[in-house]
mmCIF file of C-alpha atoms and ligand atoms in Angstrom:
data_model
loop_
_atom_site.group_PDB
_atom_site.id
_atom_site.type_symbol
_atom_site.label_atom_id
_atom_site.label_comp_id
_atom_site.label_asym_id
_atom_site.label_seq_id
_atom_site.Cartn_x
_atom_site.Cartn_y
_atom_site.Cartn_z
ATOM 1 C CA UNK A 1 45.099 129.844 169.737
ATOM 2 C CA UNK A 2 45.738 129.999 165.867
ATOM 3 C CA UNK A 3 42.316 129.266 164.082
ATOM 4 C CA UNK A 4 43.178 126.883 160.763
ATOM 5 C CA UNK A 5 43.587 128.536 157.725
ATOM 6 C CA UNK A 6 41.383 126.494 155.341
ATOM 7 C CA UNK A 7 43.232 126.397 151.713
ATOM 8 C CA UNK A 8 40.100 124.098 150.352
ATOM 9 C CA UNK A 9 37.027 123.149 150.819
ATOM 10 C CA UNK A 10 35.539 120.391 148.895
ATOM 11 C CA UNK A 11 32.943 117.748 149.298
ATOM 12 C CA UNK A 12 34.491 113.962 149.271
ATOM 13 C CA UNK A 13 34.330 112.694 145.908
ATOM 14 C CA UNK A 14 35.329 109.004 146.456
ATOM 15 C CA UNK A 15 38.825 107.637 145.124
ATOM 16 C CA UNK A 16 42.241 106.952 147.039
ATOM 17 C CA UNK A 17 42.449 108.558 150.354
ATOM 18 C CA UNK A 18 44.300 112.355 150.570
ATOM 19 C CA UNK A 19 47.476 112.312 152.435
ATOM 20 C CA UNK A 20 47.089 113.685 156.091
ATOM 21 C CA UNK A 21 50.117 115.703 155.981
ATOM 22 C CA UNK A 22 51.846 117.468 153.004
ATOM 23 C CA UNK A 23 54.600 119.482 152.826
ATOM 24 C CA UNK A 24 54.432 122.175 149.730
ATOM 25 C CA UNK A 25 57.764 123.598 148.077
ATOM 26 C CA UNK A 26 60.967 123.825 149.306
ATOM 27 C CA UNK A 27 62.964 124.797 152.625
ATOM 28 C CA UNK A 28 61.237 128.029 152.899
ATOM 29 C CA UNK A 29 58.030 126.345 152.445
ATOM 30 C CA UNK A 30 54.921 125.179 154.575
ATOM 31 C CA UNK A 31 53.325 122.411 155.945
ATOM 32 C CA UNK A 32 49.675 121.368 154.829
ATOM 33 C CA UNK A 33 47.109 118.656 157.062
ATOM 34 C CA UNK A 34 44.369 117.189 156.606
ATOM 35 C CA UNK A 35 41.946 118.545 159.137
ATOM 36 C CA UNK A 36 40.577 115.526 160.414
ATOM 37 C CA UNK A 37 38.424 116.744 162.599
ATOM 38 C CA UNK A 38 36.102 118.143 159.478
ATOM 39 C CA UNK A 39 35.984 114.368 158.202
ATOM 40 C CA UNK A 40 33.778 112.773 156.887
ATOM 41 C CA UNK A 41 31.773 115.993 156.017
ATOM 42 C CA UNK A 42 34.904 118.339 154.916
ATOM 43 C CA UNK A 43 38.351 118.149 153.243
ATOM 44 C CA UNK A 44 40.278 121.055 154.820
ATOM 45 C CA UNK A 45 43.608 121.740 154.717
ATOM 46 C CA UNK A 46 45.204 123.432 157.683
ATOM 47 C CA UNK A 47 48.113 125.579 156.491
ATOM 48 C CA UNK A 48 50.851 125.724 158.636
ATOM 49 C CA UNK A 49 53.637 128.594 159.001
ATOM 50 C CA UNK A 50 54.526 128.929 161.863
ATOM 51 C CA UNK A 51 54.758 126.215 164.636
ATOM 52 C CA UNK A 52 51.970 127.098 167.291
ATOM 53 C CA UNK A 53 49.759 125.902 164.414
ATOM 54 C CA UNK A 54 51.471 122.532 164.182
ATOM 55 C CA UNK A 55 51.123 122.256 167.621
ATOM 56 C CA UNK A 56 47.374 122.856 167.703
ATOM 57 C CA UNK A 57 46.722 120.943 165.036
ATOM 58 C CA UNK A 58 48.479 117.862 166.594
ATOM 59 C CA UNK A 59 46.590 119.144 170.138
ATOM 60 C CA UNK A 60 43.281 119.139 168.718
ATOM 61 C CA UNK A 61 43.756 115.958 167.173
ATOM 62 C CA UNK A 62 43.576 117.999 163.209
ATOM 63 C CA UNK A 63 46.433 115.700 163.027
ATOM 64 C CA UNK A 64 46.031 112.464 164.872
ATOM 65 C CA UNK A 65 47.409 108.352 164.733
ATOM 66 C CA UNK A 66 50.902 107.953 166.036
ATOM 67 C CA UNK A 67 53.229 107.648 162.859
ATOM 68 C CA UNK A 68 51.270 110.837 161.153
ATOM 69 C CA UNK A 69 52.007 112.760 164.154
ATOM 70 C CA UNK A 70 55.245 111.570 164.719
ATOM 71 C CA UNK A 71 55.694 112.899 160.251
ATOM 72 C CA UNK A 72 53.734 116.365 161.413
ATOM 73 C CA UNK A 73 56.178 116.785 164.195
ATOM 74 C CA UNK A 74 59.306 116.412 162.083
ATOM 75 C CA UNK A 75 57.677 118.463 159.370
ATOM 76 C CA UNK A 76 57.193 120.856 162.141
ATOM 77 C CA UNK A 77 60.575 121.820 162.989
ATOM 78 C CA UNK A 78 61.310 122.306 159.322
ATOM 79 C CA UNK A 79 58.486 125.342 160.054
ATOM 80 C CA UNK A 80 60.769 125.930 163.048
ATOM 81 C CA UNK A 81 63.673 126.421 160.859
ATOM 82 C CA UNK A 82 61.939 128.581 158.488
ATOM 83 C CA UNK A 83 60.625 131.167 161.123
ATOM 84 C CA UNK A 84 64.055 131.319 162.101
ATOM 85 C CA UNK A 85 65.036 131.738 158.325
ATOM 86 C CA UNK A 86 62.423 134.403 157.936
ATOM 87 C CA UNK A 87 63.567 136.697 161.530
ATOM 88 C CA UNK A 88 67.027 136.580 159.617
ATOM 89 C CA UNK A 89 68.426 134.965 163.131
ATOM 90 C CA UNK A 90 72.117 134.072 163.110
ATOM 91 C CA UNK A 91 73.385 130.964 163.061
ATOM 92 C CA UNK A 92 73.481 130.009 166.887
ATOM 93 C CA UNK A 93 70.107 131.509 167.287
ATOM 94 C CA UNK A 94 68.436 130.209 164.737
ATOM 95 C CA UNK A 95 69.690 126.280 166.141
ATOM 96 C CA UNK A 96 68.626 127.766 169.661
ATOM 97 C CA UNK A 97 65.365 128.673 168.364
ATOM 98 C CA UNK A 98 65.008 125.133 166.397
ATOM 99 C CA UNK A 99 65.724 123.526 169.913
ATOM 100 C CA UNK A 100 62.954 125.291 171.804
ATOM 101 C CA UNK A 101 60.201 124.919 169.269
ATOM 102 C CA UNK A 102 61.670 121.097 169.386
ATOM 103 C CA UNK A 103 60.899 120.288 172.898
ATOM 104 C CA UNK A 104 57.183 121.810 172.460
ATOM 105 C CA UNK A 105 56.360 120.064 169.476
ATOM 106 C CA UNK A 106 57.432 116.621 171.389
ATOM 107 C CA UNK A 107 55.505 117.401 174.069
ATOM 108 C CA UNK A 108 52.375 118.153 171.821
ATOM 109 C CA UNK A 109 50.738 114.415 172.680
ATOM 110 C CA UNK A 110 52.588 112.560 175.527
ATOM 111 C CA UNK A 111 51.269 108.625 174.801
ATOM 112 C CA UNK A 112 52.262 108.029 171.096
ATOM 113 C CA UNK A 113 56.432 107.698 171.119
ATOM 114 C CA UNK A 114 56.111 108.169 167.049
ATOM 115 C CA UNK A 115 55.745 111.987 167.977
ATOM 116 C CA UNK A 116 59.167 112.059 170.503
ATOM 117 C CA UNK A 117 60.840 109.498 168.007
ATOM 118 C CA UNK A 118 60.473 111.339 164.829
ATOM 119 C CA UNK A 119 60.961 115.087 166.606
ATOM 120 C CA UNK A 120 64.570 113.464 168.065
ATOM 121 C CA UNK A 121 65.866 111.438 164.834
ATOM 122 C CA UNK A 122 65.727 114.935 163.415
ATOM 123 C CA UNK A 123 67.789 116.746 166.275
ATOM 124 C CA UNK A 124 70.354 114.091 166.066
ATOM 125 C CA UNK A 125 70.732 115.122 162.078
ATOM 126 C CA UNK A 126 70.950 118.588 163.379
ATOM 127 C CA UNK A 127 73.199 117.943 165.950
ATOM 128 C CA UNK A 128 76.134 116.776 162.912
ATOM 129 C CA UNK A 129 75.739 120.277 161.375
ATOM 130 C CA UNK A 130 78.892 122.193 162.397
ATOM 131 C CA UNK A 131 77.830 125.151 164.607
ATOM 132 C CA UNK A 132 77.737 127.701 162.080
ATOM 133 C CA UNK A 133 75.441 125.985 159.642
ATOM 134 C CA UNK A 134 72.956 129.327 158.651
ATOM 135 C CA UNK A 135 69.351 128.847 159.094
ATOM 136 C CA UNK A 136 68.809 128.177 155.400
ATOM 137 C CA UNK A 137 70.926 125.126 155.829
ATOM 138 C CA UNK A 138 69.257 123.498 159.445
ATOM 139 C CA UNK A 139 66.282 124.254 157.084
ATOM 140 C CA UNK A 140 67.346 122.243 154.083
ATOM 141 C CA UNK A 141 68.946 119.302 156.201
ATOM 142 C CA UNK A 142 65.385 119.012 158.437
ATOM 143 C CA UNK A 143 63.654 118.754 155.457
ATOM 144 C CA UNK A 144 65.378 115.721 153.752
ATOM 145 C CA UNK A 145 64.808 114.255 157.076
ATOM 146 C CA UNK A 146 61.282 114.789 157.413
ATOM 147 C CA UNK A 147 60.992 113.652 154.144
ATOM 148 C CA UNK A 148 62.623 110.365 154.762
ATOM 149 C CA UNK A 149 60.513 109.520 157.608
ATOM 150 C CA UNK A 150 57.405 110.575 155.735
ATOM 151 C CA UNK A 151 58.459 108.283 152.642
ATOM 152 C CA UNK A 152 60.135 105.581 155.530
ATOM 153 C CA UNK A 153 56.542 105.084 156.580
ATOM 154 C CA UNK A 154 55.196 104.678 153.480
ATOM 155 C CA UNK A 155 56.514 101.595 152.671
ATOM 156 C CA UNK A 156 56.737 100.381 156.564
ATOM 157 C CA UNK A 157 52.733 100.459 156.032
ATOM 158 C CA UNK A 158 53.011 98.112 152.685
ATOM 159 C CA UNK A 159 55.340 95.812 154.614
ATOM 160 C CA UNK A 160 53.065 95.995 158.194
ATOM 161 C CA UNK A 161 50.325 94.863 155.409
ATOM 162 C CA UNK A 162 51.154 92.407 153.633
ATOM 163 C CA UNK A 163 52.626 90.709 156.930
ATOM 164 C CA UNK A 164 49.205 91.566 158.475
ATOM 165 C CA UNK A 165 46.974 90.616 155.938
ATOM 166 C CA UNK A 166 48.914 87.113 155.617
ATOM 167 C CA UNK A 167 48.046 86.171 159.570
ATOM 168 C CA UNK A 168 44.830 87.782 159.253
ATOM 169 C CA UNK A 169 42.263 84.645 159.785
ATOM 170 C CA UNK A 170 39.216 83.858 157.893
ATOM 171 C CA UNK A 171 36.168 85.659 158.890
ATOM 172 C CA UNK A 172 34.498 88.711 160.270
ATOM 173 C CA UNK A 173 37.172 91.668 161.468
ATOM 174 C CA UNK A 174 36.733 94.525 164.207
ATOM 175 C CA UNK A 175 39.161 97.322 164.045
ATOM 176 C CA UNK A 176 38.750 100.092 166.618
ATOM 177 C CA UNK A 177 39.957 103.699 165.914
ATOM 178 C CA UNK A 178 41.194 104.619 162.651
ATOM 179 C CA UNK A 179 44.650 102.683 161.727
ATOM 180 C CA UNK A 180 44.518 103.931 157.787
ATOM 181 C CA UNK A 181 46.293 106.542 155.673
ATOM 182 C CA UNK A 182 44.963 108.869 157.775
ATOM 183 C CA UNK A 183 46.813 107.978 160.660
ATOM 184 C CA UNK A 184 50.177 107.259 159.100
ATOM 185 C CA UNK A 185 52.147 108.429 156.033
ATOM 186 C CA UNK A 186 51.021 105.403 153.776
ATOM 187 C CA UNK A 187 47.707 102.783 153.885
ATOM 188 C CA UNK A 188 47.951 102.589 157.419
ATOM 189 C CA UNK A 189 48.591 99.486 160.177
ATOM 190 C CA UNK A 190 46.273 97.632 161.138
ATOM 191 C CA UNK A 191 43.587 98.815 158.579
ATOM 192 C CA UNK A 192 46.533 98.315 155.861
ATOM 193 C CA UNK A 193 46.614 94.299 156.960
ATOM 194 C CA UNK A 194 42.676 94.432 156.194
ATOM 195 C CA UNK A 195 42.522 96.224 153.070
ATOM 196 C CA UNK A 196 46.049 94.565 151.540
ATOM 197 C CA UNK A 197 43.342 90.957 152.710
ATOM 198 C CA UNK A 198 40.686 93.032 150.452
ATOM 199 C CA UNK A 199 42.641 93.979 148.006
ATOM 200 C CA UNK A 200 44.287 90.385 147.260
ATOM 201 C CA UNK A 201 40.956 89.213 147.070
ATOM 202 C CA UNK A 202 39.707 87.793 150.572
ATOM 203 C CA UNK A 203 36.244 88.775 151.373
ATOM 204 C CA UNK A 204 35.211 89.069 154.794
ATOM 205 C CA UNK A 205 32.884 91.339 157.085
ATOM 206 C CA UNK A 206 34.790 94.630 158.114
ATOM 207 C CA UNK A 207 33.639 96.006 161.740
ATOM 208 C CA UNK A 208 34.917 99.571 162.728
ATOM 209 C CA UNK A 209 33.525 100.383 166.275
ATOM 210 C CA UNK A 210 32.825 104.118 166.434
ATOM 211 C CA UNK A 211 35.507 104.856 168.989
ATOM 212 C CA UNK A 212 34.200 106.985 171.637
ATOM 213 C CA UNK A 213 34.246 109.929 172.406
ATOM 214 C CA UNK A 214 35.868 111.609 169.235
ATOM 215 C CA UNK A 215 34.160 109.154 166.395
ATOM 216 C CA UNK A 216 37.713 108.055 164.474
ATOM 217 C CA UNK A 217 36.501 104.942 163.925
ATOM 218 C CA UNK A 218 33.148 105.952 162.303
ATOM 219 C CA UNK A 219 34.353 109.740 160.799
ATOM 220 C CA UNK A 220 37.521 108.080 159.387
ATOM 221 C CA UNK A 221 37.748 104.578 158.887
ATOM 222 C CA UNK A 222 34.646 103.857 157.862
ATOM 223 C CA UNK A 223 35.035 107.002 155.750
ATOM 224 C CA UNK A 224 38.230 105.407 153.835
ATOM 225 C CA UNK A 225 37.200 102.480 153.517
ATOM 226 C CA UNK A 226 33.692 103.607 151.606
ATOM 227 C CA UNK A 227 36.436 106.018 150.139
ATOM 228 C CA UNK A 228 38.019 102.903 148.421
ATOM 229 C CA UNK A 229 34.927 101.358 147.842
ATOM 230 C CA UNK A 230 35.317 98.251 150.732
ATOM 231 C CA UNK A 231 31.796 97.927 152.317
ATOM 232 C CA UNK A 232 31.961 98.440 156.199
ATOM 233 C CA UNK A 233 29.998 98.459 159.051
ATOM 234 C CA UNK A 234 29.801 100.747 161.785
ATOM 235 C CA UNK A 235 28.878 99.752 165.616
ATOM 236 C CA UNK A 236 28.967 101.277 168.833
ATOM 237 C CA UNK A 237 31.647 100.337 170.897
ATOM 238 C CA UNK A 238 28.948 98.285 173.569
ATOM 239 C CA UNK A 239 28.027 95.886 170.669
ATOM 240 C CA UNK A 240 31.323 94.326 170.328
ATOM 241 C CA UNK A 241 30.744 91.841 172.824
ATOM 242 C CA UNK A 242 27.802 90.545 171.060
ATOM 243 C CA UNK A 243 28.987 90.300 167.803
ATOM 244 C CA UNK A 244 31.913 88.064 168.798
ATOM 245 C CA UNK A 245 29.423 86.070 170.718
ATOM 246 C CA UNK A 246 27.192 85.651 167.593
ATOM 247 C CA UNK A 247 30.202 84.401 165.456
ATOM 248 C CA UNK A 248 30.420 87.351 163.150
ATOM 249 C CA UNK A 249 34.109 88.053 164.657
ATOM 250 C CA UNK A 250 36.686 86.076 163.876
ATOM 251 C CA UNK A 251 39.527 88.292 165.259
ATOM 252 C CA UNK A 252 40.258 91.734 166.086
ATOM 253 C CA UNK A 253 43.565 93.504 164.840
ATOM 254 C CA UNK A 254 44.415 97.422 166.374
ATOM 255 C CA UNK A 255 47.281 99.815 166.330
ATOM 256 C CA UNK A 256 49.039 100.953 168.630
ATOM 257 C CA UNK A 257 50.520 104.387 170.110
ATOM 258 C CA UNK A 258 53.054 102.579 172.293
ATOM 259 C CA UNK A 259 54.882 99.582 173.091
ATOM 260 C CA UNK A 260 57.297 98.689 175.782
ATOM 261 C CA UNK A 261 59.693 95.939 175.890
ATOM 262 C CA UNK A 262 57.750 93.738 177.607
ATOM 263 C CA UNK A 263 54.977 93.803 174.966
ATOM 264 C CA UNK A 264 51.907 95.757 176.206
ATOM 265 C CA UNK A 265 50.295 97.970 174.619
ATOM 266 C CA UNK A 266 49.137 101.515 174.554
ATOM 267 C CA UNK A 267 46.170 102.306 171.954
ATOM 268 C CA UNK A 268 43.116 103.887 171.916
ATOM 269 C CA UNK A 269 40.634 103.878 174.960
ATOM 270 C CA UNK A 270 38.415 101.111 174.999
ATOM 271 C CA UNK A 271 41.462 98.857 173.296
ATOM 272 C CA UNK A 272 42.212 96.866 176.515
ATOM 273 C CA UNK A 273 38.355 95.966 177.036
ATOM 274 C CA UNK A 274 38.258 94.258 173.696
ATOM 275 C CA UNK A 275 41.325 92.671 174.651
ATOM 276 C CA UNK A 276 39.662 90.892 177.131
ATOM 277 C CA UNK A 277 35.766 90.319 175.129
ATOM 278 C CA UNK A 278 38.801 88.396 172.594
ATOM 279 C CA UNK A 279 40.204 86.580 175.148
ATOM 280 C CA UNK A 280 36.665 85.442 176.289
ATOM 281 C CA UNK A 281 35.100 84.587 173.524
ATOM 282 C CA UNK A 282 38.751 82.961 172.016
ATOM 283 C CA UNK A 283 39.168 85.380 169.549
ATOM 284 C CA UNK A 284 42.762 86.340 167.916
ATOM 285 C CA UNK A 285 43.779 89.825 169.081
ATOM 286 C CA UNK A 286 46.520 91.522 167.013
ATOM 287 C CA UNK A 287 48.173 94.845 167.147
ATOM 288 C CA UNK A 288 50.287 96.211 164.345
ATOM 289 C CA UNK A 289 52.643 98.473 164.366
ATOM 290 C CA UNK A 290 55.704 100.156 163.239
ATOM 291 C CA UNK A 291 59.195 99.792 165.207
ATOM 292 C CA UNK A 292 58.931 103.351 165.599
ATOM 293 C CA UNK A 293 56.233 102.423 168.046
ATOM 294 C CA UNK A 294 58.500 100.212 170.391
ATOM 295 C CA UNK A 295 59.605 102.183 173.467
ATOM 296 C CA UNK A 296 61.807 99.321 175.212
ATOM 297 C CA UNK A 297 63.428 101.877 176.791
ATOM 298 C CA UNK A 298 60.198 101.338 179.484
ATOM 299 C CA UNK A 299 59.970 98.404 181.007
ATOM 300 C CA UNK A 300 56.294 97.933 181.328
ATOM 301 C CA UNK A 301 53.127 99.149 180.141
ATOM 302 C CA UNK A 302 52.462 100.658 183.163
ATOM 303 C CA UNK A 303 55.033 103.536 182.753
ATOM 304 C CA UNK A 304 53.022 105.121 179.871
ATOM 305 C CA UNK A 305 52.190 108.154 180.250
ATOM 306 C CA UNK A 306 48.252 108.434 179.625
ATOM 307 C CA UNK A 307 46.739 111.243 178.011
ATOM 308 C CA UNK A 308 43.701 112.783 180.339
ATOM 309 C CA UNK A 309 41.683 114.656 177.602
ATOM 310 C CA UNK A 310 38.952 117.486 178.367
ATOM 311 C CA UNK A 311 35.687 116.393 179.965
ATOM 312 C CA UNK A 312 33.632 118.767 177.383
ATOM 313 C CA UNK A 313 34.913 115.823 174.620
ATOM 314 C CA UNK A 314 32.874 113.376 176.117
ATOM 315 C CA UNK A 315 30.264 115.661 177.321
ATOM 316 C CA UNK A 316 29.465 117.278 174.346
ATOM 317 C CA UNK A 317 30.747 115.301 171.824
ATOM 318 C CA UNK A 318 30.305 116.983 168.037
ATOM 319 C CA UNK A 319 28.713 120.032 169.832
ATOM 320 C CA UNK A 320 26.041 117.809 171.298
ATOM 321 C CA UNK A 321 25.455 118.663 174.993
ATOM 322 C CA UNK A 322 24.833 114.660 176.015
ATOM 323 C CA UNK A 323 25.463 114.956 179.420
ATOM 324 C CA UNK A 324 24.440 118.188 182.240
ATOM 325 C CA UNK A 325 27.015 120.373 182.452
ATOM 326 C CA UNK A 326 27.533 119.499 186.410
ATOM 327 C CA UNK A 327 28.485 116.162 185.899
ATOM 328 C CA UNK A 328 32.385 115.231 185.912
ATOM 329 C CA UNK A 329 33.888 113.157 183.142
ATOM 330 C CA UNK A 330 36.498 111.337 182.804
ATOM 331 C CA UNK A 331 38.415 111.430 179.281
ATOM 332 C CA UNK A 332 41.692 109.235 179.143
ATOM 333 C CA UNK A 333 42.190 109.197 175.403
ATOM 334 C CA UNK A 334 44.640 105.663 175.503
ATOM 335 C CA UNK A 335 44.353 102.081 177.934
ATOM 336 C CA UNK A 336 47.342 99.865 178.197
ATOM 337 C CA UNK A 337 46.485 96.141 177.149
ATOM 338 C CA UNK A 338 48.864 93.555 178.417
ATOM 339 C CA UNK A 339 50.707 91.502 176.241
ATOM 340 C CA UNK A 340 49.630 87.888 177.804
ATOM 341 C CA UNK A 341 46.266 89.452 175.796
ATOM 342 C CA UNK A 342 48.056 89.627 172.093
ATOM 343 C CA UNK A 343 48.277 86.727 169.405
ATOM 344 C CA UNK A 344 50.912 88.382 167.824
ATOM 345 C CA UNK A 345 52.311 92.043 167.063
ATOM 346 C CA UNK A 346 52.609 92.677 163.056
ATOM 347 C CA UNK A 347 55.633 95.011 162.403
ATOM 348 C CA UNK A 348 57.242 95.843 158.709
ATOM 349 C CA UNK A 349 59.888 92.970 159.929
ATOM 350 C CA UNK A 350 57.295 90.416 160.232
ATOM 351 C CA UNK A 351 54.861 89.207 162.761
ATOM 352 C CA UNK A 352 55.973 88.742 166.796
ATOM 353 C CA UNK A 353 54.283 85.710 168.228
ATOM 354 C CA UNK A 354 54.544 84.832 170.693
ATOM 355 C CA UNK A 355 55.140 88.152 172.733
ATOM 356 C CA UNK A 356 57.741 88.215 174.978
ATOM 357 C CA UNK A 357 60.700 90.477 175.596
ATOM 358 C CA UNK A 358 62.681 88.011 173.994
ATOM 359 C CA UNK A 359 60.565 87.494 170.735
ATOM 360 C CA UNK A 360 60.606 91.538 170.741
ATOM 361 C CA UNK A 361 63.952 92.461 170.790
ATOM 362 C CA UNK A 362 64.560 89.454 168.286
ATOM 363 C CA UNK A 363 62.111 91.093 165.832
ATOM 364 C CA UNK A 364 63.491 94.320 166.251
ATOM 365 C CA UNK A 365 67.053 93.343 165.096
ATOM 366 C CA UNK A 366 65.904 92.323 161.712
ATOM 367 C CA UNK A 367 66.426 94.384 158.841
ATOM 368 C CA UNK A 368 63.186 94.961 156.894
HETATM 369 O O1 MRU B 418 43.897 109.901 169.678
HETATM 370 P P1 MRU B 418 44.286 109.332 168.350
HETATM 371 O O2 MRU B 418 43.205 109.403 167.337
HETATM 372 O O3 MRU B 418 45.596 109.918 167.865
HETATM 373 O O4 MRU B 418 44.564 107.803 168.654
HETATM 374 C C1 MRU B 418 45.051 106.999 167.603
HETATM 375 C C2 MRU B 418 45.137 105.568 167.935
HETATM 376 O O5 MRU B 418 44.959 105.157 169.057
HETATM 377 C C3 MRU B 418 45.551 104.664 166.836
HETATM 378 O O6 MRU B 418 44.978 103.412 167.006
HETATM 379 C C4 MRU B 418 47.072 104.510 166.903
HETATM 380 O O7 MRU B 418 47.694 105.766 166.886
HETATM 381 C C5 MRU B 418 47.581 103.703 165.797
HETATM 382 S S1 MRU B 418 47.702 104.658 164.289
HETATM 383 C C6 MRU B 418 48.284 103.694 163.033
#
């Protein structure tokens, strides 16, 4: 396994948020991210070369939230290009070697389509390059790409929040995992529809729950929020129920990793059993997302692939040995919550409510 290559080091100094992913110089450059896994404590960049790196990073969750990792993927077979660029490979190998390296960057993280989506818009720009296009070139035309899904997303996540933050209802929010800059290549999703609310002026209590067993919700969102100076508060995922039954949650708004036609949802586990504490307690549950989300080619949530993590994340979670080592564990990193359970789906078209298959594919039509 490649071991990240830390080009800084710094302490957090408050301020806007870094950018997860970076790429520095040209074609024959390199791709930078935010090790996220070193948040809150660290800001480490992980420099990447060659593409086993990209793929670790986007393994070990370095890299993590479906529309940054669909941007790291794309930015990865730019790295692709260049070590094909670098070996001095001719033409037809160097696309051959682009094409391999393609397939196991896409396969990185099976639930989040972002990663898939963003790995095969680039192949089809490759794919219009006449067959003797020299690596230099597949290089070159990889990297606009990459670069216009990385700026794409940018303002998808102004549009996502300002339609969020305009069906976002008085009152106490809970967010769960982290939906910000971190996760995407501008303010975020769902945490962009609560911070545009902030940011226009609407004050309101802002609940992260910790999101077991890697922490995004505490390391990161509560991290960029106290990084823009909006007050937060932390709680373990098991308190959820009774805040919304003391009144202090007014609705609950989430990303999402994938979506299929008929609406459900794929997000972060524990997503689906809020879902449910929302329904009970008549709470609005949103999602928002980008349309790069939307898989309609499946049918149902229940055709999403489900990524089964390693046991040692929930059994030693930050190092800490919290359960014997004989016990089993089980560590599926993403739940599917129906769509009978979602108000509405906020998208950089506008917001989906109801959802239906019909309301979807609707939405999806619309220019932005
Ligand atoms: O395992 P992670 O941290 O990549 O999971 C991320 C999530 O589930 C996010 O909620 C989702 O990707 C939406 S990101 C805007």
């Amino acid at each position: 396994m490649p071991s990240p290559d830390n080009a800084s080091s710094e302490p957090p100094r408050g301020g806007r948020v870094p950018e997860s992913v970076r790429w520095v110089g040209g074609e024959d450059g390199h791709l930078e991210i935010l090790d996220q896994t070193a948040l809150p404590s660290r800001r480490d960049y992980v420099v990447c070369r060659d593409v086993p790196t990209v793929i670790e990073a986007i393994r070990m969750l370095r890299v993590r939230g479906a529309p940054a990792i669909g941007i790291a993927g794309a930015y990865g077979l730019v790295v692709a290009a260049g070590e094909a660029l670098q070996r001095n490979l001719a033409p037809d190998a160097a696309r051959s070697h682009v094409l391999a390296q393609a397939e196991d960057v896409a396969t990185a993280r099976p639930t989040a389509v972002n990663l898939r989506w963003a790995v095969e818009r680039s192949l089809a720009v490759l794919a219009s390059l006449p067959a003797e296009s020299p690596a230099a070139l597949l290089a070159g035309v990889l990297l606009a790409e990459a670069r216009s899904i990385h700026d794409e997303d940018r303002r998808l996540c102004a549009a996502i929040g300002r339609h969020g933050a305009s069906v976002l209802p008085e009152g106490g929010v809970l967010t769960h995992c982290n939906t910000g800059a971190l996760a995407t290549g501008g303010d975020g999703t769902a945490l962009a529809a609560i911070t545009t609310a902030w940011d226009q002026g609407r004050r309101f209590e802002i609940f992260a729950d910790e999101t077991r067993p890697l922490l995004q919700g505490a390391r990161l969102t509560a991290w960029e929020l106290v990084e823009r100076g909006i007050p937060v508060t932390v709680l373990v995922d098991a308190a959820a129920a009774h805040l919304m039954k003391s009144g202090r949650v007014s609705s609950v708004i989430v990303g999402a990793d994938r979506i299929t036609a008929n609406g459900d949802v794929a997000n972060k586990i524990g997503t689906y059993g809020l879902a449910v504490l929302a329904e009970a307690h008549r709470i609005p549950f949103l999602v928002a997302a980008p349309s790069s989300t939307f898989d309609l080619s499946l049918s149902s949530g229940d055709d999403i692939p489900i990524e089964e993590r390693s046991p040692e994340e929930v059994k030693k979670p930050l190092g800490v040995q919290a359960a014997p080592e004989g016990a089993a564990a089980a560590n599926p990193a993403f739940d599917v919550t129906p769509a009978r359970l979602i108000r509405g789906i906020v998208t950089e078209h506008g917001v989906i409510a109801p959802v239906t298959r019909e309301t979807i594919a609707e939405m999806l039509m619309r220019q932005p």
